[in-house]
């Protein structure tokens, strides 16, 4: 049957909002009980209404929910959380977002027992259980005096061998702590890393190798050795400390300019695990706790299974630390987000969280002996519709200053429709959040939702994105609102010049930091005809004065020291250049967002609305930074496509009503 001819934007698609929110789940923090063979993971889906629960799968394939409602296995440390639970021999420990306490969970009975005192000012994350199982170490964030300047982060000891909750501070003084890990060969030894303002985890951190004084009365640090980050003048981002079973400590550092693997043995020197550093990234930025991009093999801890990113593409490999060589492992997936090494009989097996542009995120068991794999669980319960998934084209293009930037271009794709001859599609230019982050070629339903309706998308990895080394990442230093804006604008004009998209239907879309880039593109460049901001930043000065502790001084590296560089903050803030924004904008915002408070969006909405610019504003109650509740995800997606349809003159088949103030105004308002 011949495809139906219909305008771009009006194609009917099987990728509905209900399909996305009801059939997909976010799977994370996969772990295996090496004694029983059971798997454990955290899962969030439409079925849980945005609540994260802990699931388990027995060796005979039976899946069970361990933490029914109202238990919410989430941590709010740093606001972004991660590392909410970990395993013991026959129990697990998890943070509960319902009351912010740590709980011991019995998988056999599902009984939960509080391990920490009742105190909603205390948050916990990144739990490591001591091999004796008498205590654990984790990160605690104390909000007793709840301002960004007064929140206190520490490493604490939580006793598991007492009847009453017992918490004591183990390490304090640094602004942040992460990744406490015990040495299985010598359990009185452990490692962790810390860092201080104004740095972020991808800027400059300190990895410590410590010795514990353990007694029934107390647990203290007897001594510790600083392994990285001694010199603030020579920044070094070191993360993910982890021990092999032989007692060797491994971690990832970017002192070569790229995140590579290093090793350390007590009394020795820090060594690169390869002969020479690779121009590749062995991790993504640590926005959350619990990153796991490498793991020493169980059969031979001198060999390390790892994923790495080179030129934006993921690879799977095994490093032999004795010969200092790397062997690539064949794998058909385009994204590898987590690596865990275990065994199946005599074979080394990797549990991997993987995805591709046409394969939803899933967990596989990969056998290194024969390079075969088995799918253990999928994030989507439905089959990917054939003929409706857009295959991304990697782009590298020239931008301002003779620099290069990168992107993934997703053309309109729908087996049932074609556009009238001689027409070109609208384009959504996507600016990622962070801004220290990146786009990768995994299956993005929220992109294919648009491409299957006839709207092209390009996901831009602008200067400052990760996956291309420190130099590229640092190109956004002091240049936020300049480099990212130039690169997103250049991506749009590049595709126009290639004849791929309609120059009169260019939209810029972004969330959080990407929302700032969106608004900055509209205020400071004359490329786009519409903009959509999801919890985006309009006022950099308010961000500098009104954000949370984790990102308190992040703007200083992106813009400049505040208040010394206040004029620059004002100059680059779209709110103060609202008179330059002449095209329609839509804002989608969480009412409980602590990272980008609602007043940021409302200031922009009022400024534009008062000038007669067409503007839409949708506020979601119960949502924070990012949308988790299915009905709100649905409203945001349908609201955006309906808004773009009204502005660009097409009628989406599943449009909804969205209020656009000043809609009857001209689509572009003259700058005043």
XYZ file of C-alpha atoms in Angstrom:
672
model
C 0.000 0.000 0.000
C 1.388 3.384 -1.032
C 2.182 5.874 1.745
C -0.334 8.631 2.377
C 0.711 12.122 1.318
C 0.365 14.569 4.224
C 2.219 17.688 5.410
C 5.140 17.326 7.750
C 3.872 17.466 11.330
C 0.505 15.909 10.477
C 1.566 12.277 10.118
C -0.281 9.782 12.305
C 2.124 7.739 14.434
C 1.861 4.603 16.571
C 4.355 6.215 18.976
C 1.773 7.815 21.221
C 2.321 9.445 24.574
C 0.514 6.576 26.303
C 2.811 4.175 24.465
C 5.851 5.989 25.851
C 4.697 6.510 29.432
C 2.829 3.243 29.880
C 5.161 0.758 28.211
C 8.624 1.944 29.220
C 10.600 1.704 32.429
C 13.867 3.198 33.627
C 16.138 0.415 34.892
C 19.221 1.303 36.942
C 21.635 0.191 39.662
C 21.724 -3.463 38.559
C 23.320 -5.759 41.125
C 23.794 -9.507 41.609
C 23.861 -11.524 44.818
C 26.903 -13.687 44.128
C 25.779 -16.231 46.743
C 22.263 -16.856 45.431
C 22.518 -15.685 41.812
C 19.540 -13.334 42.228
C 19.492 -10.038 40.372
C 18.350 -6.749 41.900
C 17.676 -3.410 40.249
C 15.828 -0.126 40.628
C 12.882 0.481 38.303
C 10.684 3.487 37.559
C 7.788 3.277 35.135
C 4.280 4.394 34.380
C 3.035 1.443 36.400
C 4.668 2.928 39.506
C 3.475 6.472 38.699
C 7.039 7.766 38.744
C 7.962 6.016 41.997
C 11.254 4.074 41.991
C 10.948 0.567 43.366
C 13.457 -2.262 43.865
C 12.903 -5.408 41.827
C 14.486 -8.847 42.077
C 14.723 -11.756 39.681
C 15.365 -15.306 40.898
C 17.605 -17.786 39.096
C 14.509 -19.417 37.582
C 13.354 -16.106 36.105
C 10.645 -15.068 38.573
C 10.498 -11.282 39.014
C 9.248 -9.771 42.286
C 8.803 -6.238 43.603
C 10.570 -5.893 46.959
C 9.506 -2.392 47.961
C 5.806 -1.778 47.253
C 4.273 1.675 47.726
C 4.707 3.914 49.545
C 8.416 2.943 49.660
C 10.292 5.086 47.133
C 13.863 3.876 46.542
C 15.340 7.241 45.695
C 18.007 9.502 47.134
C 17.908 13.305 46.995
C 21.555 13.932 47.897
C 22.881 16.607 45.499
C 19.223 16.772 44.310
C 20.177 14.374 41.490
C 20.574 11.324 43.752
C 21.675 7.927 42.462
C 23.204 5.106 44.494
C 19.989 4.636 46.485
C 20.504 0.969 47.386
C 23.103 -1.782 47.644
C 23.265 -5.483 48.550
C 24.419 -7.449 51.555
C 24.632 -11.251 51.701
C 20.935 -11.795 52.431
C 19.559 -8.262 52.706
C 19.743 -4.920 50.987
C 19.963 -1.336 52.219
C 18.031 1.461 50.529
C 17.197 5.103 50.964
C 13.448 5.790 51.123
C 12.321 9.083 49.624
C 9.125 8.910 51.664
C 10.973 9.844 54.876
C 14.625 10.082 53.644
C 15.813 7.354 56.050
C 17.971 4.335 55.257
C 16.224 0.981 55.586
C 17.351 -2.617 55.782
C 15.157 -4.707 53.477
C 14.679 -8.477 53.840
C 14.090 -9.919 50.333
C 12.435 -13.029 51.755
C 9.763 -11.213 53.781
C 9.905 -7.699 52.233
C 10.158 -6.393 55.800
C 11.837 -2.995 56.114
C 13.715 -1.876 59.226
C 14.944 1.720 59.671
C 18.703 2.061 60.141
C 18.896 5.824 60.620
C 17.060 8.185 62.967
C 13.821 9.867 62.009
C 15.064 13.198 60.666
C 13.949 14.639 57.331
C 16.889 17.032 57.344
C 19.255 14.080 56.718
C 19.608 12.502 53.290
C 21.678 9.406 52.442
C 23.267 7.948 49.312
C 26.034 5.736 47.927
C 25.959 2.976 50.540
C 28.908 0.554 50.930
C 28.409 -2.389 53.311
C 31.521 -3.591 55.151
C 32.432 -7.257 54.463
C 31.702 -8.057 58.136
C 28.177 -6.677 57.624
C 28.396 -5.019 61.044
C 28.336 -1.504 59.589
C 28.138 0.494 56.389
C 29.627 3.742 55.128
C 27.628 6.194 53.044
C 27.256 9.840 52.137
C 25.011 11.962 54.350
C 23.743 15.390 53.390
C 22.558 17.456 56.358
C 19.882 20.080 55.607
C 19.321 21.120 59.232
C 20.194 24.667 58.225
C 18.751 24.463 54.737
C 20.578 26.981 52.592
C 23.090 26.132 49.845
C 25.884 27.679 51.902
C 25.050 25.769 55.108
C 24.130 22.249 53.927
C 26.807 19.858 55.254
C 28.034 16.734 53.460
C 29.950 14.018 55.277
C 30.858 10.356 55.135
C 29.092 8.550 57.964
C 29.152 5.117 59.558
C 25.784 3.450 60.127
C 25.840 0.465 62.461
C 24.067 -2.705 61.363
C 24.724 -4.586 64.605
C 22.729 -2.384 67.000
C 19.024 -2.399 67.812
C 18.649 1.373 67.715
C 19.733 3.588 64.809
C 23.362 4.565 65.273
C 25.104 7.065 62.965
C 28.526 8.627 63.447
C 30.603 10.902 61.233
C 33.640 9.278 59.619
C 34.973 12.060 57.360
C 34.119 15.737 57.285
C 35.545 19.047 56.129
C 35.254 18.687 52.352
C 32.266 20.159 50.574
C 31.337 16.835 48.948
C 32.023 13.106 49.237
C 31.368 10.137 46.986
C 31.993 6.454 46.335
C 33.181 4.913 49.618
C 34.386 1.423 48.682
C 35.919 -1.345 50.826
C 38.952 -3.454 49.944
C 37.719 -7.096 49.906
C 41.283 -8.396 50.345
C 41.971 -6.207 53.397
C 38.618 -5.047 54.836
C 40.157 -2.419 57.124
C 41.104 -0.463 53.989
C 38.760 1.628 51.886
C 38.741 4.398 49.297
C 36.567 7.364 48.433
C 36.799 10.688 46.704
C 35.890 14.220 47.720
C 35.925 17.680 46.220
C 35.385 21.306 47.142
C 33.773 24.376 45.710
C 34.119 25.848 43.143
C 34.863 22.571 41.374
C 32.459 19.938 40.059
C 33.190 16.206 39.859
C 34.423 16.607 36.277
C 36.755 19.472 37.225
C 38.949 18.586 40.190
C 38.615 15.885 42.865
C 40.716 14.078 45.467
C 40.858 10.265 45.683
C 41.853 8.896 49.103
C 43.107 5.469 50.126
C 42.333 5.022 53.793
C 42.906 2.657 56.730
C 40.149 2.188 59.308
C 40.451 1.688 63.043
C 37.512 -0.665 63.692
C 36.272 -1.501 67.203
C 32.960 -2.241 68.886
C 32.991 1.260 70.339
C 33.716 3.250 67.184
C 35.018 3.262 63.634
C 37.541 5.932 62.704
C 39.990 6.699 59.908
C 43.426 5.760 61.244
C 45.343 7.131 58.252
C 44.811 7.943 54.602
C 46.847 8.679 51.487
C 45.891 11.313 48.920
C 46.263 9.827 45.433
C 44.946 12.547 43.114
C 44.151 16.225 43.044
C 47.050 17.451 45.158
C 47.587 20.552 43.005
C 44.675 22.913 42.371
C 46.653 24.579 39.591
C 46.658 21.311 37.637
C 43.066 20.172 37.675
C 42.367 16.445 37.690
C 38.955 14.818 37.705
C 39.210 11.382 39.320
C 36.125 9.256 40.004
C 34.830 5.710 40.467
C 37.310 4.167 42.941
C 36.811 0.396 43.017
C 38.880 -2.520 44.337
C 39.694 -5.761 42.589
C 39.475 -8.967 44.629
C 43.288 -8.954 44.923
C 43.250 -5.612 46.737
C 44.288 -3.403 43.811
C 42.501 -0.066 43.741
C 41.337 1.235 40.382
C 39.895 4.619 39.502
C 39.359 6.859 36.487
C 41.294 10.109 36.009
C 41.523 12.663 33.210
C 45.022 13.941 33.970
C 46.029 12.943 30.416
C 43.225 15.071 28.978
C 40.857 12.098 28.687
C 39.232 9.948 31.395
C 41.451 6.829 31.521
C 41.856 4.002 34.037
C 44.576 4.012 36.717
C 45.610 1.616 39.457
C 47.197 1.847 42.893
C 48.588 -0.717 45.335
C 49.274 0.229 48.947
C 52.783 1.638 49.289
C 53.235 1.947 45.527
C 52.626 4.594 42.895
C 49.582 5.467 40.846
C 49.933 3.849 37.425
C 48.101 4.057 34.112
C 46.673 0.613 33.347
C 47.582 0.940 29.641
C 50.953 1.607 28.043
C 49.765 5.015 26.850
C 46.616 7.018 27.612
C 43.870 6.700 25.024
C 42.112 9.670 23.486
C 38.874 8.180 24.733
C 36.577 8.669 27.719
C 36.170 5.678 30.067
C 33.235 7.306 31.834
C 30.526 9.915 31.531
C 30.324 12.872 33.952
C 29.327 11.892 37.495
C 26.131 13.885 37.977
C 24.742 11.054 40.098
C 26.123 8.505 42.525
C 26.652 4.906 41.474
C 28.494 5.247 38.148
C 29.922 1.922 37.004
C 31.654 2.024 33.618
C 34.255 -0.633 34.468
C 34.585 -3.715 36.677
C 37.494 -6.096 37.443
C 36.757 -9.644 36.298
C 35.808 -12.129 39.006
C 38.045 -14.871 37.567
C 41.102 -12.647 37.176
C 41.112 -9.205 38.862
C 44.091 -8.130 36.725
C 41.674 -7.952 33.798
C 39.093 -5.176 33.660
C 35.890 -5.107 31.639
C 35.056 -1.553 30.612
C 33.155 0.681 28.257
C 34.678 3.723 26.641
C 33.533 6.557 24.399
C 35.549 7.639 21.381
C 34.311 10.411 19.093
C 30.916 10.132 20.724
C 30.560 6.351 20.138
C 30.548 3.643 22.835
C 32.803 0.578 22.802
C 33.149 -2.502 25.026
C 36.617 -3.781 25.933
C 38.732 -5.839 28.324
C 41.999 -4.400 29.639
C 44.845 -6.725 30.656
C 46.673 -4.753 33.341
C 49.676 -7.124 33.243
C 50.398 -6.597 29.553
C 48.852 -3.101 29.613
C 46.810 -3.855 26.511
C 43.171 -3.310 25.538
C 41.084 -5.777 23.549
C 37.847 -4.568 21.986
C 34.889 -6.884 22.490
C 32.382 -7.176 19.626
C 28.935 -5.898 20.547
C 26.053 -4.723 18.384
C 24.715 -2.064 20.751
C 25.516 1.623 20.397
C 25.336 2.664 24.059
C 26.751 0.912 27.151
C 25.742 2.569 30.413
C 26.772 0.116 33.151
C 29.261 -2.742 33.489
C 29.208 -5.475 36.150
C 31.474 -8.555 36.018
C 30.317 -11.923 37.330
C 30.661 -15.596 36.336
C 28.503 -18.375 34.940
C 30.243 -21.618 35.760
C 33.768 -21.233 34.395
C 32.882 -18.366 32.074
C 33.333 -14.660 32.703
C 30.016 -12.911 32.172
C 29.209 -9.200 32.021
C 25.879 -7.731 33.059
C 25.474 -4.687 30.858
C 22.896 -1.933 30.531
C 22.813 -1.340 26.774
C 20.753 0.369 24.076
C 20.801 1.360 20.419
C 18.942 3.890 18.319
C 16.365 1.179 17.492
C 16.621 -0.981 20.633
C 15.190 0.194 23.969
C 17.462 0.129 27.006
C 17.853 -3.408 28.272
C 20.018 -5.539 30.501
C 21.988 -8.328 28.886
C 24.251 -11.092 30.134
C 27.298 -11.096 27.841
C 29.538 -14.193 27.830
C 33.153 -13.191 27.212
C 34.150 -16.770 26.358
C 32.037 -17.009 23.210
C 30.891 -13.389 22.646
C 27.205 -14.277 22.897
C 24.560 -12.586 24.982
C 21.159 -13.172 26.541
C 18.579 -10.459 27.148
C 17.630 -10.503 30.840
C 15.181 -7.604 30.978
C 13.865 -4.821 28.776
C 12.891 -1.278 29.574
C 9.983 -1.472 27.129
C 7.191 -4.037 27.169
C 6.217 -3.471 23.529
C 7.941 -4.156 20.244
C 9.620 -1.238 18.535
C 7.388 -0.351 15.578
C 9.268 -1.011 12.350
C 9.375 1.844 9.893
C 8.814 4.539 12.503
C 12.225 4.815 14.199
C 14.585 7.481 12.908
C 18.217 6.418 12.431
C 20.544 9.192 13.668
C 23.247 10.484 11.390
C 26.401 11.579 13.258
C 27.421 15.084 12.214
C 30.601 17.065 12.700
C 30.278 20.617 11.447
C 32.142 23.893 11.504
C 31.012 26.562 13.912
C 32.280 29.987 15.009
C 35.982 30.548 15.553
C 36.783 27.730 13.095
C 35.840 25.243 15.804
C 34.063 21.934 15.272
C 30.956 20.751 17.062
C 29.024 17.500 16.906
C 25.422 16.380 16.612
C 23.047 13.517 15.814
C 20.534 14.289 13.055
C 17.194 12.428 13.148
C 15.244 12.788 9.867
C 11.437 12.431 9.754
C 10.597 8.725 9.519
C 7.163 7.154 9.042
C 6.453 4.116 6.853
C 2.836 5.206 6.306
C 3.386 8.799 5.204
C 5.344 11.010 2.849
C 5.273 14.795 2.595
C 4.113 16.715 -0.469
C 6.841 17.049 -3.070
C 8.969 20.170 -2.742
C 8.339 20.674 0.983
C 10.820 20.466 3.833
C 10.219 19.483 7.459
C 10.253 21.646 10.582
C 13.345 21.174 12.757
C 13.689 20.832 16.517
C 17.251 21.696 17.555
C 17.850 19.961 20.874
C 20.198 21.471 23.441
C 21.091 19.030 26.211
C 21.065 19.838 29.904
C 24.010 19.965 32.229
C 25.490 21.757 30.401
C 28.272 19.242 31.146
C 26.548 16.321 29.454
C 25.953 14.932 25.958
C 23.557 13.193 23.615
C 24.179 9.557 22.704
C 22.620 7.311 20.028
C 20.241 5.324 22.225
C 16.535 4.912 21.487
C 14.969 8.236 22.432
C 11.189 7.894 22.403
C 10.807 11.625 23.006
C 12.704 12.254 19.754
C 10.921 9.582 17.717
C 7.608 10.908 19.003
C 8.344 13.978 16.855
C 10.220 12.413 13.908
C 7.426 9.879 13.352
C 5.024 12.846 13.045
C 7.210 14.447 10.383
C 9.334 16.805 12.488
C 13.114 16.520 12.098
C 15.353 16.696 15.181
C 19.041 17.375 15.681
C 20.651 16.665 19.066
C 23.652 18.970 19.435
C 26.813 18.133 21.359
C 28.071 21.681 21.559
C 31.419 22.818 22.948
C 31.404 21.857 26.621
C 29.807 18.463 26.021
C 31.396 15.308 27.374
C 32.726 12.376 25.377
C 35.393 14.341 23.509
C 38.045 14.994 26.178
C 38.781 17.758 28.676
C 39.801 20.388 26.108
C 36.441 20.169 24.344
C 34.648 19.985 27.703
C 36.477 23.072 28.963
C 35.647 25.081 25.849
C 32.486 26.201 27.676
C 34.510 27.622 30.585
C 33.455 31.264 30.963
C 31.646 30.897 27.607
C 28.206 29.574 28.580
C 25.675 31.457 26.535
C 28.224 31.957 23.768
C 29.776 28.677 22.599
C 26.642 26.581 23.139
C 24.484 29.218 21.463
C 26.839 29.454 18.482
C 26.977 25.683 18.060
C 23.208 25.130 18.264
C 22.648 27.946 15.788
C 25.334 26.546 13.493
C 23.716 23.102 13.586
C 20.442 24.593 12.357
C 22.033 26.628 9.573
C 24.170 23.630 8.539
C 21.041 21.523 8.002
C 19.308 24.379 6.173
C 22.299 24.716 3.845
C 22.222 20.957 3.220
C 18.604 21.284 2.141
C 17.320 19.038 4.919
C 14.890 21.356 6.746
C 12.634 24.378 6.332
C 14.434 27.594 7.261
C 11.126 29.173 8.293
C 10.279 26.382 10.745
C 13.314 26.152 13.029
C 12.647 25.591 16.733
C 15.167 25.410 19.568
C 14.254 23.110 22.464
C 16.008 22.323 25.742
C 15.606 21.415 29.383
C 17.391 22.823 32.432
C 20.742 24.171 31.184
C 19.513 23.299 27.689
C 16.532 25.515 28.402
C 18.947 28.362 29.081
C 20.686 27.743 25.758
C 17.250 27.717 24.131
C 16.322 31.120 25.548
C 19.790 32.525 24.867
C 19.562 31.440 21.219
C 16.260 33.295 20.926
C 17.586 36.421 22.659
C 21.040 36.684 21.116
C 20.749 35.098 17.649
C 18.258 35.530 14.814
C 18.085 31.931 13.591
C 15.050 30.318 15.222
C 11.344 30.928 14.695
C 10.126 29.345 17.957
C 11.479 28.087 21.276
C 10.426 25.538 23.888
C 11.966 25.618 27.372
C 11.532 22.733 29.789
C 12.462 23.950 33.300
C 15.053 26.253 31.705
C 17.064 29.129 33.144
C 16.165 32.685 32.216
C 18.184 34.645 34.778
C 21.780 33.619 35.415
C 22.028 35.947 38.395
C 19.100 34.212 40.103
C 20.778 30.871 39.316
C 23.950 32.146 40.979
C 22.000 33.311 44.036
C 19.176 30.759 44.221
C 20.254 27.186 43.548
C 21.265 24.140 45.570
C 24.608 23.315 47.148
C 25.874 20.863 44.514
C 25.768 23.515 41.783
C 26.239 26.550 44.008
C 29.449 27.715 42.300
C 29.031 25.847 39.015
C 28.024 29.110 37.272
C 31.387 30.615 38.219
C 33.219 28.233 35.883
C 30.610 28.690 33.151
C 30.257 32.473 33.324
C 32.588 34.069 35.871
C 32.971 34.834 39.596
C 29.863 36.260 41.197
C 29.283 39.074 42.134
C 32.521 40.352 40.586
C 31.287 39.407 37.101
C 27.688 40.459 37.759
C 27.563 42.575 34.609
C 28.404 39.496 32.535
C 25.649 37.478 34.241
C 23.141 40.181 33.375
C 24.454 40.547 29.836
C 24.030 36.820 29.126
C 20.684 36.423 30.900
C 17.778 36.131 28.438
C 15.449 37.769 30.969
C 17.338 41.043 30.577
C 17.246 40.756 26.797
C 13.607 39.743 26.538
C 13.071 42.722 24.253
C 15.256 40.927 21.707
C 13.094 37.792 21.696
C 10.654 38.199 18.849
C 9.364 34.670 18.269
C 6.830 32.503 20.161
C 7.964 30.531 23.224
C 6.516 27.765 25.391
C 7.577 27.010 28.973
C 7.005 23.719 30.838
C 7.945 23.836 34.543
C 7.853 21.747 37.736
C 6.291 23.515 40.723
C 8.720 21.867 43.197
C 11.908 22.380 41.184
C 14.781 23.271 43.535
C 17.441 23.340 40.805
C 15.622 25.846 38.598
C 12.802 27.333 40.712
C 9.507 28.228 38.984
C 10.132 31.951 39.390
C 12.783 31.657 36.650
C 10.168 30.569 34.110
C 7.538 32.979 35.386
C 9.844 35.986 35.029
C 10.416 35.118 31.378
C 6.748 34.343 30.710
C 5.641 37.679 32.135
C 8.361 39.617 30.332
C 7.442 38.122 26.965
C 3.705 38.225 27.523
C 3.769 41.874 28.503
C 5.497 42.669 25.200
C 2.881 40.855 23.137
C 5.061 37.876 22.204
C 3.014 34.657 21.887
C 3.851 32.597 24.990
C 2.546 29.455 26.671
C 3.205 28.418 30.290
C 2.372 25.025 31.807
C 3.142 24.451 35.517
C 3.134 20.862 36.824
C 2.314 20.394 40.495
C 4.285 17.679 42.292
C 7.187 17.788 39.842
C 10.772 18.746 40.561
C 13.681 19.089 38.150
C 12.520 16.879 35.301
C 9.145 15.246 34.911
C 8.449 11.806 36.405
C 4.667 11.545 36.676
C 3.258 9.920 33.488
C 0.351 12.327 33.066
C 2.770 15.263 33.173
C 5.199 13.665 30.710
C 2.192 13.174 28.440
C 1.053 16.760 28.832
C 4.543 18.122 28.119
C 5.009 16.102 24.913
C 1.536 16.742 23.545
C 1.717 20.342 24.661
C 4.962 20.903 22.782
C 3.857 19.342 19.484
C 0.528 21.187 19.715
C 2.329 24.478 20.376
C 4.676 23.986 17.416
C 1.726 23.060 15.220
C -0.097 26.263 16.097
C 3.027 28.341 15.428
C 4.266 26.595 12.274
C 0.856 25.994 10.719
C 0.356 22.245 10.895
C -2.244 20.217 12.783
C -0.875 17.235 14.765
C -3.253 14.285 14.683
C -3.158 14.029 18.505
C -3.093 17.727 19.336
C -4.355 19.013 22.664
C -5.520 22.420 23.792
C -2.759 24.661 25.079
C -3.279 28.272 26.059
C -1.040 30.653 24.135
C -1.107 34.204 25.384
C -0.983 36.772 22.548
C -1.548 33.996 19.991
C -3.329 36.371 17.635
C -0.218 38.538 17.521
C 2.136 38.222 14.587
C 4.337 35.148 15.002
C 7.348 37.429 15.268
C 7.262 40.699 17.200
C 9.547 43.502 16.190
C 12.424 44.029 18.639
C 11.862 47.102 20.764
